Tab-separated table of C-alpha atoms and ligand atoms in Angstrom:
chain	number	residue	atom	x	y	z
M	1	MET	CA	0.094	-0.117	-0.152
M	2	ASN	CA	1.022	3.185	-0.617
M	3	GLN	CA	1.305	6.118	2.451
M	4	ASP	CA	1.260	9.168	0.054
M	5	GLU	CA	-1.886	7.426	-1.385
M	6	ALA	CA	-5.419	8.496	1.208
M	7	ALA	CA	-6.579	5.826	3.494
M	8	LEU	CA	-10.592	5.570	2.846
M	9	THR	CA	-12.168	6.843	4.773
M	10	GLY	CA	-14.170	6.064	7.843
M	11	GLU	CA	-14.061	3.078	9.474
M	12	ALA	CA	-14.304	-0.229	6.851
M	13	LEU	CA	-17.422	-1.708	6.521
M	14	THR	CA	-18.573	-5.128	8.378
M	15	ALA	CA	-20.018	-7.215	5.915
M	16	GLU	CA	-23.637	-6.274	6.843
M	17	GLU	CA	-23.473	-2.075	5.848
M	18	LEU	CA	-20.955	-3.267	3.012
M	19	ARG	CA	-24.487	-5.806	2.093
M	20	GLU	CA	-26.632	-3.004	2.025
M	21	ARG	CA	-24.774	-0.696	0.160
M	22	ILE	CA	-24.041	-2.827	-2.168
M	23	ALA	CA	-28.065	-4.191	-2.345
M	24	ALA	CA	-28.276	-0.274	-2.811
M	25	GLU	CA	-25.610	0.499	-6.021
M	26	LEU	CA	-27.416	-2.350	-7.349
M	27	LEU	CA	-31.537	-1.778	-5.912
M	28	SER	CA	-30.615	2.425	-8.084
M	29	ALA	CA	-28.820	0.483	-11.459
M	30	ARG	CA	-31.936	-1.532	-11.887
M	31	ASP	CA	-33.560	1.849	-11.436
M	32	ARG	CA	-31.851	3.340	-14.010
M	33	THR	CA	-31.904	0.730	-16.366
M	34	THR	CA	-35.690	0.870	-15.781
M	35	LEU	CA	-35.676	4.091	-16.975
M	36	LEU	CA	-34.198	4.164	-19.589
M	37	THR	CA	-35.475	0.940	-20.953
M	38	THR	CA	-39.146	1.390	-20.623
M	39	ALA	CA	-39.472	5.626	-21.859
M	40	VAL	CA	-39.239	4.466	-25.235
M	41	ASP	CA	-41.902	1.788	-26.452
M	42	GLU	CA	-40.936	-1.759	-28.185
M	43	GLY	CA	-39.876	-0.559	-31.844
M	44	ASP	CA	-37.301	1.870	-29.959
M	45	LEU	CA	-35.876	-0.895	-27.798
M	46	ILE	CA	-35.535	-2.747	-31.273
M	47	ARG	CA	-34.024	-0.119	-33.274
M	48	GLN	CA	-30.066	0.480	-33.606
M	49	HIS	CA	-30.123	3.990	-33.038
M	50	SER	CA	-26.685	4.219	-34.429
M	51	PRO	CA	-24.573	2.627	-35.659
M	52	LEU	CA	-21.689	2.904	-33.364
M	53	MET	CA	-24.976	1.838	-30.861
M	54	SER	CA	-26.444	-1.711	-29.519
M	55	PRO	CA	-30.073	-1.574	-29.960
M	56	LEU	CA	-31.059	-1.009	-26.260
M	57	VAL	CA	-32.640	-4.369	-25.255
M	58	TRP	CA	-28.845	-5.869	-25.895
M	59	ASP	CA	-27.071	-3.980	-23.234
M	60	LEU	CA	-30.409	-4.858	-21.512
M	61	ALA	CA	-29.838	-8.950	-21.672
M	62	HIS	CA	-25.783	-7.612	-21.579
M	63	ILE	CA	-25.651	-6.391	-18.175
M	64	ALA	CA	-28.091	-9.255	-17.475
M	65	ASN	CA	-25.444	-11.525	-18.552
M	66	GLN	CA	-22.808	-9.596	-17.553
M	67	GLU	CA	-24.591	-9.736	-13.704
M	68	GLU	CA	-24.434	-13.964	-14.271
M	69	LEU	CA	-20.471	-14.727	-15.442
M	70	TRP	CA	-19.528	-12.685	-12.585
M	71	LEU	CA	-21.878	-13.765	-9.105
M	72	LEU	CA	-23.667	-16.546	-9.455
M	73	ARG	CA	-22.052	-18.438	-11.588
M	74	GLU	CA	-17.607	-16.789	-11.214
M	75	VAL	CA	-19.218	-16.567	-7.395
M	76	GLY	CA	-21.534	-18.680	-6.510
M	77	GLY	CA	-20.531	-21.539	-8.063
M	78	ARG	CA	-23.683	-21.953	-9.954
M	79	THR	CA	-25.379	-23.313	-13.500
M	80	PRO	CA	-25.177	-21.020	-16.555
M	81	ILE	CA	-28.881	-19.950	-16.619
M	82	HIS	CA	-28.774	-19.835	-20.468
M	83	PRO	CA	-25.481	-21.433	-21.715
M	84	GLU	CA	-26.893	-21.224	-25.635
M	85	ILE	CA	-26.991	-16.593	-24.988
M	86	ASP	CA	-23.791	-16.549	-23.844
M	87	PRO	CA	-22.131	-15.287	-27.418
M	88	LEU	CA	-25.392	-13.232	-28.173
M	89	TYR	CA	-23.820	-11.441	-25.491
M	90	ASP	CA	-20.098	-11.161	-25.625
M	91	ALA	CA	-18.918	-7.457	-26.857
M	92	PHE	CA	-16.401	-9.103	-28.471
M	93	GLU	CA	-17.967	-12.440	-30.552
M	94	HIS	CA	-20.614	-9.178	-32.177
M	95	PRO	CA	-19.012	-5.575	-33.005
M	96	ARG	CA	-22.049	-3.568	-31.640
M	97	ALA	CA	-22.805	-2.961	-35.830
M	98	GLU	CA	-24.337	-6.269	-36.299
M	99	ARG	CA	-25.839	-7.205	-33.134
M	100	PRO	CA	-29.540	-6.167	-34.208
M	101	THR	CA	-29.133	-9.054	-37.282
M	102	LEU	CA	-28.447	-12.158	-34.078
M	103	PRO	CA	-30.883	-12.768	-32.602
M	104	ILE	CA	-31.367	-12.247	-28.974
M	105	LEU	CA	-33.864	-12.484	-26.632
M	106	PRO	CA	-37.023	-9.225	-27.106
M	107	PRO	CA	-37.271	-6.685	-23.879
M	108	LYS	CA	-40.153	-9.473	-22.138
M	109	GLU	CA	-37.417	-12.191	-22.498
M	110	ALA	CA	-34.719	-8.872	-20.764
M	111	ARG	CA	-36.652	-8.774	-18.822
M	112	ALA	CA	-37.130	-12.059	-17.652
M	113	TYR	CA	-33.791	-13.175	-17.928
M	114	GLY	CA	-31.958	-9.386	-15.801
M	115	HIS	CA	-35.649	-10.192	-13.044
M	116	GLU	CA	-34.504	-13.318	-12.664
M	117	VAL	CA	-30.533	-13.355	-12.254
M	118	ARG	CA	-31.110	-10.486	-9.990
M	119	GLY	CA	-33.023	-12.521	-7.808
M	120	ARG	CA	-30.663	-15.050	-7.373
M	121	VAL	CA	-27.712	-12.469	-6.812
M	122	LEU	CA	-30.087	-10.627	-3.880
M	123	ASP	CA	-30.193	-14.428	-2.761
M	124	LEU	CA	-26.690	-15.324	-3.061
M	125	LEU	CA	-25.595	-11.387	-1.120
M	126	GLU	CA	-27.422	-12.791	2.422
M	127	LYS	CA	-25.362	-15.958	2.824
M	128	VAL	CA	-21.669	-14.535	0.834
M	129	THR	CA	-18.861	-13.943	2.711
M	130	PHE	CA	-16.104	-11.275	2.243
M	131	GLY	CA	-12.377	-12.274	1.825
M	132	GLY	CA	-10.831	-15.179	1.174
M	133	THR	CA	-11.195	-14.806	-2.469
M	134	ARG	CA	-9.961	-11.636	-4.666
M	135	LEU	CA	-12.759	-11.989	-6.717
M	136	THR	CA	-15.460	-11.192	-3.216
M	137	GLU	CA	-12.429	-9.143	-1.506
M	138	ASN	CA	-14.239	-6.013	-0.049
M	139	GLY	CA	-17.327	-7.318	-2.632
M	140	PHE	CA	-15.172	-6.319	-5.357
M	141	SER	CA	-17.429	-8.065	-8.128
M	142	PHE	CA	-20.141	-7.477	-7.004
M	143	GLY	CA	-18.848	-3.297	-7.051
M	144	MET	CA	-17.391	-4.077	-10.629
M	145	ILE	CA	-20.863	-5.015	-11.805
M	146	ALA	CA	-22.731	-1.947	-10.264
M	147	GLN	CA	-19.980	-0.411	-11.741
M	148	HIS	CA	-20.451	-1.734	-15.249
M	149	GLU	CA	-24.148	-1.455	-14.893
M	150	THR	CA	-23.684	2.006	-14.966
M	151	GLN	CA	-21.591	2.090	-17.469
M	152	HIS	CA	-24.188	0.468	-19.802
M	153	ASP	CA	-26.543	3.139	-18.411
M	154	GLU	CA	-24.528	6.449	-20.024
M	155	THR	CA	-24.941	3.821	-23.245
M	156	MET	CA	-27.767	3.671	-22.837
M	157	LEU	CA	-27.998	7.026	-21.830
M	158	ALA	CA	-25.839	8.431	-25.567
M	159	THR	CA	-27.627	5.972	-27.606
M	160	HIS	CA	-31.295	8.461	-27.295
M	161	GLN	CA	-30.023	11.093	-27.143
M	162	LEU	CA	-28.126	9.650	-30.575
M	163	ARG	CA	-32.647	8.165	-31.150
M	164	ARG	CA	-34.809	10.618	-33.350
M	165	GLY	CA	-37.901	11.706	-32.396
M	166	GLY	CA	-40.148	13.990	-29.580
M	167	PRO	CA	-38.503	13.575	-26.321
M	168	ALA	CA	-38.624	10.447	-23.825
M	169	LEU	CA	-36.812	11.597	-20.903
M	170	THR	CA	-37.048	14.311	-18.095
M	171	ALA	CA	-34.849	16.219	-15.839
M	172	PRO	CA	-34.496	19.432	-13.748
M	173	PRO	CA	-32.437	22.224	-15.229
M	174	ALA	CA	-28.317	22.024	-13.904
M	175	PRO	CA	-28.055	24.688	-11.713
M	176	ALA	CA	-26.640	28.384	-13.624
M	177	ALA	CA	-23.254	29.963	-12.598
M	178	PRO	CA	-22.607	30.984	-9.046
M	179	ALA	CA	-23.052	34.972	-8.564
M	180	ASP	CA	-18.605	34.305	-8.724
M	181	ALA	CA	-18.483	32.790	-11.983
M	182	ALA	CA	-17.882	35.739	-13.649
M	183	SER	CA	-14.345	37.033	-11.328
M	184	LEU	CA	-12.886	33.602	-10.998
M	185	PRO	CA	-9.876	33.629	-12.928
M	186	ALA	CA	-9.345	31.397	-16.746
M	187	GLU	CA	-6.695	28.582	-14.964
M	188	VAL	CA	-5.716	27.987	-12.262
M	189	PHE	CA	-1.832	26.976	-11.073
M	190	VAL	CA	-1.123	23.655	-10.339
M	191	PRO	CA	2.618	23.953	-8.292
M	192	GLY	CA	5.388	20.938	-9.202
M	193	GLY	CA	6.413	18.522	-8.544
M	194	PRO	CA	5.650	14.007	-7.261
M	195	PHE	CA	2.002	13.227	-6.821
M	196	THR	CA	0.777	9.662	-6.601
M	197	MET	CA	-1.094	8.554	-9.225
M	198	GLY	CA	-3.684	5.724	-9.680
M	199	THR	CA	-4.117	4.047	-6.473
M	200	SER	CA	-3.818	0.411	-4.920
M	201	THR	CA	-6.594	1.049	-1.882
M	202	GLU	CA	-9.787	1.754	-2.787
M	203	PRO	CA	-11.471	-1.276	-3.692
M	204	TRP	CA	-13.465	-1.072	-6.428
M	205	ALA	CA	-10.859	0.724	-8.484
M	206	LEU	CA	-10.872	-1.089	-12.060
M	207	ASP	CA	-7.701	-2.546	-12.767
M	208	ASN	CA	-6.403	0.097	-15.260
M	209	GLU	CA	-6.366	2.462	-12.170
M	210	ARG	CA	-4.268	0.332	-10.747
M	211	PRO	CA	-0.945	0.306	-8.705
M	212	ALA	CA	-0.801	4.316	-6.547
M	213	HIS	CA	2.411	5.101	-7.864
M	214	MET	CA	4.750	8.913	-8.085
M	215	VAL	CA	4.991	10.809	-11.341
M	216	ASP	CA	6.313	14.352	-10.822
M	217	VAL	CA	4.220	16.530	-12.875
M	218	PRO	CA	6.662	20.118	-13.932
M	219	PRO	CA	4.286	23.120	-12.875
M	220	PHE	CA	1.460	24.389	-14.520
M	221	TYR	CA	-1.744	26.322	-15.141
M	222	LEU	CA	-5.282	24.667	-15.923
M	223	ASP	CA	-8.753	26.348	-17.042
M	224	THR	CA	-10.633	26.367	-14.814
M	225	THR	CA	-13.494	25.326	-15.899
M	226	PRO	CA	-14.339	23.435	-19.041
M	227	VAL	CA	-14.534	25.152	-22.074
M	228	THR	CA	-16.831	26.807	-22.729
M	229	ASN	CA	-19.635	26.526	-25.378
M	230	ALA	CA	-18.909	30.223	-25.573
M	231	ALA	CA	-15.134	30.326	-26.267
M	232	TYR	CA	-16.276	27.409	-28.058
M	233	LEU	CA	-18.607	29.189	-30.841
M	234	GLU	CA	-14.976	32.136	-31.019
M	235	PHE	CA	-13.052	29.532	-32.511
M	236	ILE	CA	-15.703	28.395	-35.040
M	237	ALA	CA	-16.359	32.553	-35.616
M	238	ASP	CA	-12.412	32.704	-36.779
M	239	GLY	CA	-12.599	30.098	-38.694
M	240	GLY	CA	-10.750	26.991	-36.565
M	241	TYR	CA	-11.822	24.507	-38.045
M	242	ASP	CA	-11.157	25.585	-41.681
M	243	ASP	CA	-7.789	26.045	-40.775
M	244	PRO	CA	-4.675	23.536	-41.272
M	245	ARG	CA	-2.353	25.161	-39.137
M	246	TRP	CA	-4.433	24.063	-35.688
M	247	TRP	CA	-4.908	20.266	-36.523
M	248	THR	CA	-3.117	17.221	-36.434
M	249	PRO	CA	-2.022	15.840	-39.695
M	250	ALA	CA	-5.276	12.772	-39.152
M	251	GLY	CA	-6.995	15.444	-36.967
M	252	TRP	CA	-7.311	17.245	-40.149
M	253	GLU	CA	-8.071	14.849	-42.385
M	254	HIS	CA	-10.783	13.172	-40.686
M	255	ARG	CA	-12.113	16.421	-40.091
M	256	GLN	CA	-12.397	16.468	-44.555
M	257	ARG	CA	-13.353	13.146	-44.740
M	258	ALA	CA	-16.275	14.099	-41.883
M	259	GLY	CA	-16.785	17.027	-42.732
M	260	LEU	CA	-17.111	18.625	-39.370
M	261	SER	CA	-18.646	22.284	-39.143
M	262	ALA	CA	-19.372	22.572	-35.102
M	263	PRO	CA	-20.211	19.288	-32.376
M	264	LEU	CA	-22.369	16.682	-32.934
M	265	PHE	CA	-26.271	17.504	-32.145
M	266	TRP	CA	-25.175	21.280	-33.885
M	267	ARG	CA	-26.884	22.945	-36.301
M	268	TRP	CA	-27.079	26.135	-38.179
M	269	ALA	CA	-30.600	28.205	-38.359
M	270	GLY	CA	-29.083	31.818	-38.172
M	271	GLU	CA	-27.677	30.985	-35.071
M	272	TRP	CA	-26.759	27.214	-34.167
M	273	VAL	CA	-29.680	25.319	-32.540
M	274	ARG	CA	-28.208	21.845	-29.326
M	275	GLU	CA	-29.935	19.234	-30.029
M	276	SER	CA	-30.700	17.557	-26.588
M	277	PHE	CA	-32.432	14.569	-25.549
M	278	GLY	CA	-34.641	15.133	-28.576
M	279	VAL	CA	-35.242	18.647	-27.733
M	280	SER	CA	-33.572	21.593	-30.124
M	281	ASN	CA	-32.578	25.533	-28.042
M	282	PRO	CA	-30.412	28.141	-29.272
M	283	VAL	CA	-26.077	27.183	-27.868
M	284	VAL	CA	-26.488	27.767	-24.223
M	285	ARG	CA	-23.175	30.000	-23.804
M	286	SER	CA	-22.444	29.421	-20.318
M	287	GLU	CA	-22.189	25.178	-20.717
M	288	PRO	CA	-19.164	23.291	-21.068
M	289	VAL	CA	-19.107	21.899	-24.772
M	290	LEU	CA	-20.093	19.161	-25.122
M	291	HIS	CA	-19.665	15.801	-28.330
M	292	VAL	CA	-16.532	16.899	-29.787
M	293	SER	CA	-14.099	14.722	-30.462
M	294	TRP	CA	-10.557	15.097	-29.362
M	295	TYR	CA	-9.018	16.188	-32.511
M	296	GLU	CA	-11.526	19.166	-32.182
M	297	ALA	CA	-10.243	19.428	-28.520
M	298	ASP	CA	-6.967	19.392	-29.412
M	299	ALA	CA	-7.781	21.804	-33.217
M	300	TYR	CA	-8.945	24.354	-30.476
M	301	ALA	CA	-6.197	23.481	-27.635
M	302	ARG	CA	-4.110	24.389	-30.240
M	303	TRP	CA	-5.825	27.483	-31.471
M	304	ALA	CA	-6.025	29.658	-27.878
M	305	GLY	CA	-1.515	28.809	-28.184
M	306	ARG	CA	-2.677	25.854	-25.852
M	307	ARG	CA	-2.176	22.243	-24.998
M	308	LEU	CA	-4.849	19.761	-23.896
M	309	PRO	CA	-3.463	18.727	-20.173
M	310	THR	CA	-2.458	15.301	-20.474
M	311	GLU	CA	-3.316	12.653	-17.977
M	312	ALA	CA	-1.164	13.352	-14.974
M	313	GLU	CA	-1.596	17.018	-14.879
M	314	TRP	CA	-5.426	16.523	-15.015
M	315	GLU	CA	-5.395	13.381	-12.539
M	316	LYS	CA	-2.575	15.822	-9.972
M	317	SER	CA	-5.082	18.625	-10.472
M	318	ALA	CA	-8.033	15.830	-9.179
M	319	ARG	CA	-5.599	14.124	-6.436
M	320	HIS	CA	-2.640	15.839	-4.875
M	321	ASP	CA	-3.711	17.618	-1.915
M	322	PRO	CA	-0.430	20.598	-0.398
M	323	GLY	CA	-1.091	20.632	2.600
M	324	SER	CA	-1.151	16.653	3.267
M	325	GLY	CA	1.286	16.180	-0.199
M	326	ARG	CA	-1.310	13.071	0.220
M	327	SER	CA	-3.608	12.052	-3.353
M	328	ARG	CA	-6.849	12.576	-2.689
M	329	ARG	CA	-10.031	10.407	-3.538
M	330	PHE	CA	-12.038	13.904	-4.764
M	331	PRO	CA	-11.101	17.548	-5.521
M	332	TRP	CA	-12.886	17.747	-2.102
M	333	GLY	CA	-11.050	14.511	-0.034
M	334	ASP	CA	-12.552	11.949	1.165
M	335	ASP	CA	-15.615	11.888	0.568
M	336	ASP	CA	-17.939	10.674	-1.601
M	337	PRO	CA	-20.121	12.528	-4.548
M	338	THR	CA	-23.519	14.228	-3.766
M	339	PRO	CA	-25.374	16.368	-5.848
M	340	GLU	CA	-24.197	19.415	-3.800
M	341	LEU	CA	-20.352	18.700	-5.042
M	342	ALA	CA	-21.453	17.507	-8.822
M	343	ASN	CA	-22.676	16.774	-12.013
M	344	LEU	CA	-23.273	12.794	-11.786
M	345	GLY	CA	-25.778	10.103	-11.611
M	346	GLN	CA	-27.720	11.170	-14.868
M	347	ARG	CA	-30.268	14.121	-12.465
M	348	HIS	CA	-29.874	16.424	-15.438
M	349	LEU	CA	-29.548	16.022	-18.197
M	350	THR	CA	-27.481	18.522	-19.241
M	351	PRO	CA	-23.419	20.135	-17.864
M	352	ALA	CA	-23.787	22.556	-15.906
M	353	ALA	CA	-22.687	26.426	-16.681
M	354	ALA	CA	-19.557	26.579	-16.273
M	355	GLY	CA	-18.350	28.191	-12.445
M	356	ALA	CA	-21.033	25.725	-11.145
M	357	TYR	CA	-20.116	23.333	-7.506
M	358	PRO	CA	-17.934	25.723	-6.010
M	359	ALA	CA	-18.104	22.936	-3.476
M	360	GLY	CA	-16.525	19.898	-5.937
M	361	ALA	CA	-13.286	22.421	-5.829
M	362	ALA	CA	-10.616	21.510	-5.749
M	363	PRO	CA	-7.399	22.780	-3.595
M	364	SER	CA	-5.880	24.739	-6.905
M	365	GLY	CA	-9.456	26.023	-7.512
M	366	ALA	CA	-10.253	24.526	-10.595
M	367	ARG	CA	-14.008	23.067	-10.624
M	368	GLN	CA	-16.512	21.016	-12.447
M	369	LEU	CA	-13.182	17.712	-12.298
M	370	ILE	CA	-15.258	15.464	-11.352
M	371	GLY	CA	-19.389	15.149	-13.545
M	372	ASP	CA	-20.463	17.578	-15.795
M	373	VAL	CA	-18.351	16.125	-18.870
M	374	TRP	CA	-15.643	14.051	-19.525
M	375	GLU	CA	-12.747	16.153	-20.776
M	376	TRP	CA	-9.696	14.285	-22.714
M	377	THR	CA	-6.679	14.166	-21.902
M	378	SER	CA	-3.456	14.552	-24.173
M	379	SER	CA	-2.711	11.297	-23.179
M	380	ASP	CA	-2.750	7.515	-25.278
M	381	PHE	CA	-4.989	4.755	-22.944
M	382	LEU	CA	-1.282	2.834	-20.918
M	383	PRO	CA	-0.809	0.154	-18.453
M	384	TYR	CA	0.534	2.495	-15.728
M	385	PRO	CA	3.461	0.664	-14.488
M	386	GLY	CA	3.273	-2.987	-12.129
M	387	PHE	CA	-0.161	-2.316	-14.267
M	388	THR	CA	-2.013	-6.788	-13.871
M	389	ALA	CA	-5.340	-7.230	-15.903
M	390	TRP	CA	-8.591	-8.578	-13.019
M	391	PRO	CA	-9.931	-9.873	-13.379
M	392	TYR	CA	-10.790	-10.923	-17.136
M	393	LYS	CA	-7.662	-8.432	-19.878
M	394	GLU	CA	-11.202	-7.973	-22.275
M	395	TYR	CA	-12.343	-4.678	-19.685
M	396	SER	CA	-9.166	-2.756	-20.348
M	397	GLU	CA	-5.554	-4.556	-21.871
M	398	VAL	CA	-7.062	-5.290	-24.650
M	399	PHE	CA	-7.458	-1.627	-25.170
M	400	PHE	CA	-3.967	-0.236	-24.416
M	401	GLY	CA	-2.222	0.974	-27.081
M	402	PRO	CA	-2.094	4.715	-29.220
M	403	GLU	CA	-5.677	4.578	-31.001
M	404	TYR	CA	-7.506	5.256	-28.116
M	405	LYS	CA	-7.174	8.681	-25.950
M	406	VAL	CA	-7.454	8.809	-22.486
M	407	LEU	CA	-10.823	11.084	-20.898
M	408	ARG	CA	-10.917	11.500	-16.876
M	409	GLY	CA	-13.520	13.286	-15.097
M	410	GLY	CA	-17.061	11.916	-16.566
M	411	ALA	CA	-19.992	13.407	-16.694
M	412	PHE	CA	-23.362	14.230	-16.708
M	413	GLY	CA	-24.439	11.066	-17.102
M	414	VAL	CA	-21.901	9.339	-15.371
M	415	SER	CA	-23.187	7.145	-11.760
M	416	PRO	CA	-21.595	8.254	-8.195
M	417	VAL	CA	-20.032	4.234	-7.611
M	418	ALA	CA	-18.291	4.341	-12.008
M	419	CYS	CA	-16.643	8.102	-11.378
M	420	ARG	CA	-13.516	9.446	-9.404
M	421	ALA	CA	-10.943	10.946	-9.590
M	422	THR	CA	-8.361	7.942	-10.441
M	423	PHE	CA	-11.610	6.528	-12.695
M	424	ARG	CA	-9.980	6.021	-16.577
M	425	ASN	CA	-12.043	6.309	-19.305
M	426	TRP	CA	-10.815	5.669	-23.779
M	427	ASP	CA	-12.109	6.008	-27.022
M	428	TYR	CA	-10.703	7.598	-30.320
M	429	PRO	CA	-9.912	9.794	-31.196
M	430	ILE	CA	-12.771	10.338	-33.504
M	431	ARG	CA	-15.479	9.869	-30.728
M	432	ARG	CA	-17.947	12.328	-29.599
M	433	GLN	CA	-21.869	10.488	-29.040
M	434	ILE	CA	-19.706	10.125	-25.703
M	435	PHE	CA	-20.809	12.850	-23.866
M	436	SER	CA	-17.025	14.395	-24.192
M	437	GLY	CA	-16.150	18.058	-23.635
M	438	PHE	CA	-11.696	18.838	-22.949
M	439	ARG	CA	-10.333	21.679	-20.746
M	440	THR	CA	-7.156	23.338	-22.120
M	441	ALA	CA	-3.418	23.753	-20.252
M	442	ARG	CA	-0.660	25.643	-20.089
M	443	SER	CA	3.808	24.496	-18.939
M	444	ALA	CA	3.928	27.382	-16.867
M	445	GLN	CA	8.269	28.595	-17.115
M	446	ALA	CA	10.513	26.474	-16.046
M	447	ARG	CA	12.288	29.317	-13.519
M	448	LEU	CA	15.542	29.695	-14.427
M	449	ALA	CA	18.174	29.145	-11.748
M	450	PRO	CA	19.770	32.796	-10.573
M	451	ALA	CA	23.262	32.013	-12.396
M	452	GLU	CA	21.428	31.367	-15.871
M	453	ALA	CA	19.232	34.069	-15.778
M	454	SER	CA	22.235	36.718	-15.149
G	20	AVJ	C1	-15.154	2.520	-19.998
G	20	AVJ	C2	-16.566	3.138	-21.075
G	20	AVJ	C3	-14.777	2.448	-22.789
G	20	AVJ	O1	-18.302	0.686	-22.657
G	20	AVJ	O2	-16.348	-0.294	-23.834
G	20	AVJ	C4	-18.976	-0.902	-20.200
G	20	AVJ	C5	-16.624	0.282	-20.263
G	20	AVJ	N1	-16.567	-2.238	-20.821
G	20	AVJ	N2	-18.781	-2.756	-20.808
G	20	AVJ	C6	-17.099	0.200	-22.639
G	20	AVJ	C7	-17.587	-1.866	-20.534
G	20	AVJ	C8	-16.591	-3.202	-21.069
G	20	AVJ	C9	-16.051	1.036	-22.368
G	20	AVJ	N3	-15.922	2.332	-22.379
G	21	FE	FE1	-20.848	-4.254	-21.092
């Protein structure tokens, strides 16, 4: 265990408390899954709304199938309920594009399967012993499955956003900008020096977040908030999409081929209009920009005379406590997120205005590092030193490499159970159907030693 990493808050949970915590997380994930799959009719559950996405009914049975595999079979030692359907729900056997042609379970059967698995899992949870095996230690496999379901809830939310037709989901508006938003500095300073990146103590951290290790980060400045629509509109108005100087060669090639001229879901109608879950409205200037690819984020940063932060810079901004020198679980400390600290959990269906959630600020003053929008970093998705795949190579290991870029911090569609300052997400640099935004950074001037300076 790394001593510079925050110990978990409070006392370790008793087995009974852990059982209750797991049951609550599984129930909350299922509530959201149910809402996302009852808000539209059968046709919209079976239809493929985009070649990038699965039909919603595939996600529904895949959630149940993973729960059966990891909890009932691996932990509980039970025999498979429907072994013949396993291959249909293996994400590696069938890419998303071909899932609609598979003989997948229809909605009624998919729901019944999920219900049957869940009933048996709750029985298992009553009598399982935590510990003795790595899968049961601290309830890891249950935590992994709760996170998995909520990750698919986020995927299903992206499918809802791609779906054509009237609105199906509603939510209260996200918080407006607080009174001090207009007077916030544009950037915050993060002093140079080592910090603990990754974790060896977070019980439900996934394999790619491990292990904790020291990283020396030179001093840098980071945007106080994610880049707003207002700032992004300036990039557009300045011809940023038409100037190859701002784009990497691969980014420019993609911009040309895909005909990019604005974020996904934006439309020019005498003014820029954004479609959000079936409702069109003028782009809200104060909101963080959403649905941009890594190539667009990278081009904007170069246009602004800046760059994307590295993954280590992002995590240091979000975790390092200069007072104690230790890394925290979240920018505000070690306590779990609440609705006052971050925009998570699909409570709202948009990011909050830039500057919102002052209570969730990092020691540097940076806001909204957790929640609102996923933030692209400049970094490739690579293993940390000492990484070992756990419990299966197909979660992270098969994706490591320069073709994927890392995103950090979670978004309004992400559940708190699958969001922490060590959590790593990744995608192709062309992707923008995800809830992606970004903030920019710049290196601090290296200070010369007096002799050199004279
Ligand atoms: C971490 C979001 C990249 O959706 O591909 C879901 C999460 N892994 N089921 C994905 C995941 C297996 C994963 N991402
Ligand atoms: Fe999955």
